[in-house]
C-alpha cells in the first residue's frame, strides 16, 4: 500500500522550525509581560483614584491644620516672606515641604516648593516610598508631633484632636493595606542584595535622607552607587560603616516604630 512519498527533513528544516518555535515562545512571553504591566498600571491607577476620592473625608482637616507648611501652593503672609534666610516661618514651610507636600493629595511627594516638580519622577510607581510617606504622616498624627507645638501654642485651633486622628487614620491605614496588597501581587520578585537594600532604605530612610530631603546634612540615600563612596559606608570594614552603626545602635531611624530588625 502506497502512502505517498516520505518527506525527509533536513537539518536546515529542523533548525528553521526550532527558530520559529523559539520566536513564538518569546512573542508569548512578551505578550504576557505587556499584559502584566497593563494590569499593574490599572491596579495602581485604581489605588490612586480611590485614595483621592476618599481623601475628601479628611481634606478639610488637612487644609486647616497641615497646609500652611505642607502645601506648595500655600502662599505665606508677608511677615513669613521677608528675609527668608533667617525667617523661622519661611524655614518651617520649606522644611515642611521637603518632608511632605500634600498639594497633590496622592501619590504623596516632597517638594522644596520653589521650583517645578519632576513630573516624570512623580508619574513613576514607587510603592515603597508611598508607604514611607504614609507611615510618616501616620506617626506625626498619633504622636502629635505635627503641627509643631510652637505653632499650635499660638494657633490653638490648629491642634490635632482625637476625632481628627480617627478620620486621618481611616484614610491612611486602608491605603497602606491596599499598597501592600499591590506589592504582593505585582512586585514580588527575586531581588538582588542591592535591590533589597534599596527597598529597606526607601521604606525606612528616604523620607528624611533622600528624594530631596537631607536631614542632618545627609541626603541622596537613594543613589546607592554614590552612597558607597561616602564616609557613611566603609567597604573595607562594612561592620564599621557609620550607616550600619547608626541603625544597630538604634540611633536611626529616630521613630521607635520604624526600628530595623
Tab-separated table of C-alpha atoms in Angstrom:
chain	number	residue	atom	x	y	z
A	1	UNK	CA	0.000	0.000	0.000
A	2	UNK	CA	1.487	3.359	-1.051
A	3	UNK	CA	1.016	6.189	1.473
A	4	UNK	CA	2.783	8.756	-0.683
A	5	UNK	CA	6.325	9.993	-0.721
A	6	UNK	CA	8.270	10.120	2.540
A	7	UNK	CA	9.362	13.659	3.418
A	8	UNK	CA	12.781	13.752	4.980
A	9	UNK	CA	13.520	16.937	6.912
A	10	UNK	CA	16.974	18.312	6.566
A	11	UNK	CA	18.932	19.820	9.436
A	12	UNK	CA	18.141	23.239	7.954
A	13	UNK	CA	14.404	22.472	8.100
A	14	UNK	CA	14.658	21.395	11.731
A	15	UNK	CA	16.662	24.492	12.591
A	16	UNK	CA	14.043	26.740	10.976
A	17	UNK	CA	11.247	25.031	12.902
A	18	UNK	CA	13.170	25.336	16.158
A	19	UNK	CA	13.802	29.012	15.449
A	20	UNK	CA	10.099	29.540	14.702
A	21	UNK	CA	9.091	27.822	17.955
A	22	UNK	CA	11.579	29.925	19.927
A	23	UNK	CA	10.331	33.100	18.267
A	24	UNK	CA	6.735	32.151	19.121
A	25	UNK	CA	7.752	31.478	22.725
A	26	UNK	CA	9.460	34.872	23.007
A	27	UNK	CA	6.462	36.619	21.483
A	28	UNK	CA	4.172	34.930	24.013
A	29	UNK	CA	6.428	35.942	26.881
A	30	UNK	CA	6.446	39.495	25.552
A	31	UNK	CA	2.640	39.459	25.313
A	32	UNK	CA	2.305	38.147	28.863
A	33	UNK	CA	4.746	40.764	30.152
A	34	UNK	CA	2.858	43.540	28.423
A	35	UNK	CA	-0.422	42.267	29.874
A	36	UNK	CA	1.156	42.106	33.335
A	37	UNK	CA	2.382	45.710	33.070
A	38	UNK	CA	-1.024	46.885	31.851
A	39	UNK	CA	-2.762	45.179	34.770
A	40	UNK	CA	-0.189	46.624	37.167
A	41	UNK	CA	-0.764	50.121	35.825
A	42	UNK	CA	-4.551	49.698	36.077
A	43	UNK	CA	-4.272	48.397	39.655
A	44	UNK	CA	-2.125	51.362	40.674
A	45	UNK	CA	-4.449	53.815	38.946
A	46	UNK	CA	-7.340	52.287	40.882
A	47	UNK	CA	-5.472	52.802	44.178
A	48	UNK	CA	-4.683	56.413	43.266
A	49	UNK	CA	-8.248	57.175	42.199
A	50	UNK	CA	-9.786	55.641	45.311
A	51	UNK	CA	-7.254	57.401	47.570
A	52	UNK	CA	-8.012	60.767	46.013
A	53	UNK	CA	-11.758	60.180	46.330
A	54	UNK	CA	-11.667	59.008	49.951
A	55	UNK	CA	-9.357	61.935	50.751
A	56	UNK	CA	-12.444	64.142	50.626
A	57	UNK	CA	-13.274	62.853	54.112
A	58	UNK	CA	-10.150	64.493	55.569
A	59	UNK	CA	-9.482	67.324	53.114
A	60	UNK	CA	-10.917	69.994	55.430
A	61	UNK	CA	-8.750	68.771	58.343
A	62	UNK	CA	-5.593	68.731	56.232
A	63	UNK	CA	-6.345	72.126	54.723
A	64	UNK	CA	-6.968	73.639	58.148
A	65	UNK	CA	-4.112	72.046	60.103
A	66	UNK	CA	-1.411	70.995	57.646
A	67	UNK	CA	-1.460	73.128	54.503
A	68	UNK	CA	0.379	76.127	55.961
A	69	UNK	CA	3.624	74.119	55.906
A	70	UNK	CA	2.781	71.166	53.641
A	71	UNK	CA	1.208	72.673	50.546
A	72	UNK	CA	3.469	74.270	47.947
A	73	UNK	CA	0.546	76.361	46.689
A	74	UNK	CA	0.075	77.991	50.103
A	75	UNK	CA	1.485	81.495	49.978
A	76	UNK	CA	2.998	82.698	53.223
A	77	UNK	CA	1.830	86.018	54.674
A	78	UNK	CA	4.170	88.935	54.144
A	79	UNK	CA	5.847	88.520	57.543
A	80	UNK	CA	6.806	84.983	56.546
A	81	UNK	CA	8.375	86.005	53.245
A	82	UNK	CA	10.727	88.775	54.305
A	83	UNK	CA	14.385	87.907	54.952
A	84	UNK	CA	13.824	84.222	54.030
A	85	UNK	CA	17.322	83.099	55.035
A	86	UNK	CA	16.733	83.944	58.676
A	87	UNK	CA	12.938	83.935	58.831
A	88	UNK	CA	11.747	80.978	61.002
A	89	UNK	CA	8.280	80.990	59.413
A	90	UNK	CA	9.785	80.653	55.953
A	91	UNK	CA	12.092	77.903	57.197
A	92	UNK	CA	9.216	75.979	58.773
A	93	UNK	CA	7.354	75.914	55.465
A	94	UNK	CA	10.451	74.941	53.491
A	95	UNK	CA	11.283	72.133	55.927
A	96	UNK	CA	7.665	71.002	55.851
A	97	UNK	CA	7.586	70.779	52.058
A	98	UNK	CA	10.877	68.909	51.971
A	99	UNK	CA	9.347	66.345	54.328
A	100	UNK	CA	5.905	66.060	52.721
A	101	UNK	CA	3.927	68.072	50.195
A	102	UNK	CA	0.184	67.370	50.338
A	103	UNK	CA	-0.817	69.666	47.489
A	104	UNK	CA	-1.302	66.777	45.032
A	105	UNK	CA	-3.149	64.573	47.558
A	106	UNK	CA	-1.871	61.199	46.314
A	107	UNK	CA	0.613	59.857	45.349
A	108	UNK	CA	2.406	61.726	48.106
A	109	UNK	CA	5.639	63.534	47.370
A	110	UNK	CA	8.125	66.040	48.650
A	111	UNK	CA	8.893	69.447	47.215
A	112	UNK	CA	11.016	72.444	48.024
A	113	UNK	CA	8.048	74.495	46.865
A	114	UNK	CA	10.144	76.924	44.863
A	115	UNK	CA	10.926	75.106	41.631
A	116	UNK	CA	8.880	72.884	39.277
A	117	UNK	CA	8.436	69.299	40.462
A	118	UNK	CA	9.966	66.492	38.442
A	119	UNK	CA	6.833	65.358	36.572
A	120	UNK	CA	8.424	62.152	35.264
A	121	UNK	CA	9.534	61.088	38.730
A	122	UNK	CA	6.075	61.769	40.109
A	123	UNK	CA	4.494	59.534	37.472
A	124	UNK	CA	6.674	56.540	38.330
A	125	UNK	CA	5.221	53.912	40.637
A	126	UNK	CA	7.224	53.750	43.856
A	127	UNK	CA	5.070	51.865	46.319
A	128	UNK	CA	7.801	51.639	48.965
A	129	UNK	CA	8.183	55.409	49.014
A	130	UNK	CA	4.420	55.892	49.321
A	131	UNK	CA	4.283	53.557	52.335
A	132	UNK	CA	7.165	55.501	53.849
A	133	UNK	CA	5.344	58.823	53.409
A	134	UNK	CA	2.080	57.418	54.744
A	135	UNK	CA	3.784	55.970	57.812
A	136	UNK	CA	5.453	59.326	58.477
A	137	UNK	CA	2.099	61.082	58.178
A	138	UNK	CA	0.518	58.459	60.437
A	139	UNK	CA	3.204	58.716	63.131
A	140	UNK	CA	3.071	62.513	63.219
A	141	UNK	CA	-0.687	62.343	63.839
A	142	UNK	CA	-0.536	59.641	66.518
A	143	UNK	CA	2.367	61.260	68.359
A	144	UNK	CA	1.041	64.812	67.862
A	145	UNK	CA	4.408	65.979	66.556
A	146	UNK	CA	2.625	67.907	63.824
A	147	UNK	CA	1.623	70.669	63.633
A	148	UNK	CA	4.633	71.978	65.544
A	149	UNK	CA	3.968	72.829	69.173
A	150	UNK	CA	5.384	76.322	68.655
A	151	UNK	CA	2.677	76.784	66.031
A	152	UNK	CA	-0.280	75.344	67.966
A	153	UNK	CA	0.551	77.401	71.061
A	154	UNK	CA	-0.295	80.486	69.018
A	155	UNK	CA	-2.986	78.913	66.835
A	156	UNK	CA	-4.766	76.551	69.197
A	157	UNK	CA	-7.424	75.653	66.639
A	158	UNK	CA	-4.697	74.030	64.539
A	159	UNK	CA	-4.152	71.241	67.062
A	160	UNK	CA	-4.967	67.679	66.020
A	161	UNK	CA	-7.703	66.189	68.182
A	162	UNK	CA	-8.728	62.578	68.685
A	163	UNK	CA	-11.598	62.953	66.234
A	164	UNK	CA	-9.138	64.262	63.628
A	165	UNK	CA	-6.802	61.346	64.276
A	166	UNK	CA	-9.570	58.790	63.763
A	167	UNK	CA	-10.563	60.310	60.410
A	168	UNK	CA	-6.985	60.656	59.152
A	169	UNK	CA	-6.067	57.100	60.123
A	170	UNK	CA	-9.264	55.883	58.459
A	171	UNK	CA	-7.782	57.245	55.229
A	172	UNK	CA	-4.174	56.186	55.769
A	173	UNK	CA	-4.486	52.644	57.140
A	174	UNK	CA	-6.655	51.116	54.370
A	175	UNK	CA	-4.455	52.851	51.800
A	176	UNK	CA	-1.305	51.259	53.253
A	177	UNK	CA	-3.004	47.854	53.143
A	178	UNK	CA	-4.038	48.391	49.512
A	179	UNK	CA	-0.466	49.258	48.570
A	180	UNK	CA	0.910	46.227	50.400
A	181	UNK	CA	-1.570	44.023	48.531
A	182	UNK	CA	-0.453	45.683	45.301
A	183	UNK	CA	3.155	44.848	46.151
A	184	UNK	CA	2.316	41.210	46.842
A	185	UNK	CA	0.545	40.905	43.502
A	186	UNK	CA	2.852	42.883	41.227
A	187	UNK	CA	6.201	43.383	42.938
A	188	UNK	CA	7.033	40.003	44.489
A	189	UNK	CA	10.224	39.266	42.597
A	190	UNK	CA	13.565	37.669	43.344
A	191	UNK	CA	15.543	40.707	44.400
A	192	UNK	CA	19.297	41.095	44.438
A	193	UNK	CA	21.012	42.134	47.662
A	194	UNK	CA	21.345	45.628	46.239
A	195	UNK	CA	17.629	45.801	45.423
A	196	UNK	CA	16.722	44.501	48.887
A	197	UNK	CA	18.906	47.194	50.454
A	198	UNK	CA	17.311	49.858	48.270
A	199	UNK	CA	13.843	48.651	49.307
A	200	UNK	CA	14.722	48.903	53.032
A	201	UNK	CA	16.208	52.369	52.606
A	202	UNK	CA	13.137	53.519	50.651
A	203	UNK	CA	10.754	52.369	53.384
A	204	UNK	CA	12.798	53.427	56.414
A	205	UNK	CA	15.178	56.243	55.487
A	206	UNK	CA	14.455	58.039	52.243
A	207	UNK	CA	11.790	60.432	53.506
A	208	UNK	CA	14.412	62.215	55.665
A	209	UNK	CA	17.588	61.456	53.734
A	210	UNK	CA	16.607	61.250	50.087
A	211	UNK	CA	14.242	62.389	47.375
A	212	UNK	CA	15.294	65.979	48.034
A	213	UNK	CA	15.448	65.796	51.839
A	214	UNK	CA	18.787	65.869	53.647
A	215	UNK	CA	18.159	65.960	57.381
A	216	UNK	CA	21.360	66.353	59.370
A	217	UNK	CA	23.209	67.113	56.153
A	218	UNK	CA	22.774	63.535	54.921
A	219	UNK	CA	20.834	63.110	51.679
A	220	UNK	CA	20.655	61.325	48.304
A	221	UNK	CA	20.439	57.952	50.073
A	222	UNK	CA	18.596	56.524	47.065
A	223	UNK	CA	21.779	56.840	44.968
A	224	UNK	CA	23.472	53.653	46.171
A	225	UNK	CA	26.417	53.869	43.791
A	226	UNK	CA	27.246	57.295	45.238
A	227	UNK	CA	26.398	56.319	48.817
A	228	UNK	CA	29.097	53.645	48.958
A	229	UNK	CA	31.700	56.313	48.173
A	230	UNK	CA	30.794	58.478	51.166
A	231	UNK	CA	32.036	58.486	54.747
A	232	UNK	CA	28.856	56.673	55.786
A	233	UNK	CA	29.979	53.400	54.189
A	234	UNK	CA	33.237	51.553	54.880
A	235	UNK	CA	33.766	48.975	52.143
A	236	UNK	CA	36.912	47.614	53.800
A	237	UNK	CA	35.233	47.061	57.179
A	238	UNK	CA	31.490	47.108	56.429
A	239	UNK	CA	30.514	46.415	60.044
A	240	UNK	CA	32.161	49.718	60.994
A	241	UNK	CA	30.149	51.740	58.489
A	242	UNK	CA	28.536	54.785	60.092
A	243	UNK	CA	25.288	53.974	58.275
A	244	UNK	CA	25.143	50.495	59.813
A	245	UNK	CA	26.257	51.610	63.267
A	246	UNK	CA	23.537	54.256	63.432
A	247	UNK	CA	20.957	51.545	62.721
A	248	UNK	CA	22.365	48.883	65.052
A	249	UNK	CA	22.657	51.381	67.909
A	250	UNK	CA	19.014	52.386	67.499
A	251	UNK	CA	20.021	55.995	66.822
A	252	UNK	CA	18.314	55.782	63.432
A	253	UNK	CA	15.520	55.798	62.492
A	254	UNK	CA	14.576	58.148	65.305
A	255	UNK	CA	10.992	56.886	65.440
A	256	UNK	CA	10.762	53.698	67.553
A	257	UNK	CA	8.043	52.375	65.244
A	258	UNK	CA	10.491	52.415	62.348
A	259	UNK	CA	13.317	50.473	64.026
A	260	UNK	CA	15.028	47.940	61.798
A	261	UNK	CA	15.240	44.278	62.749
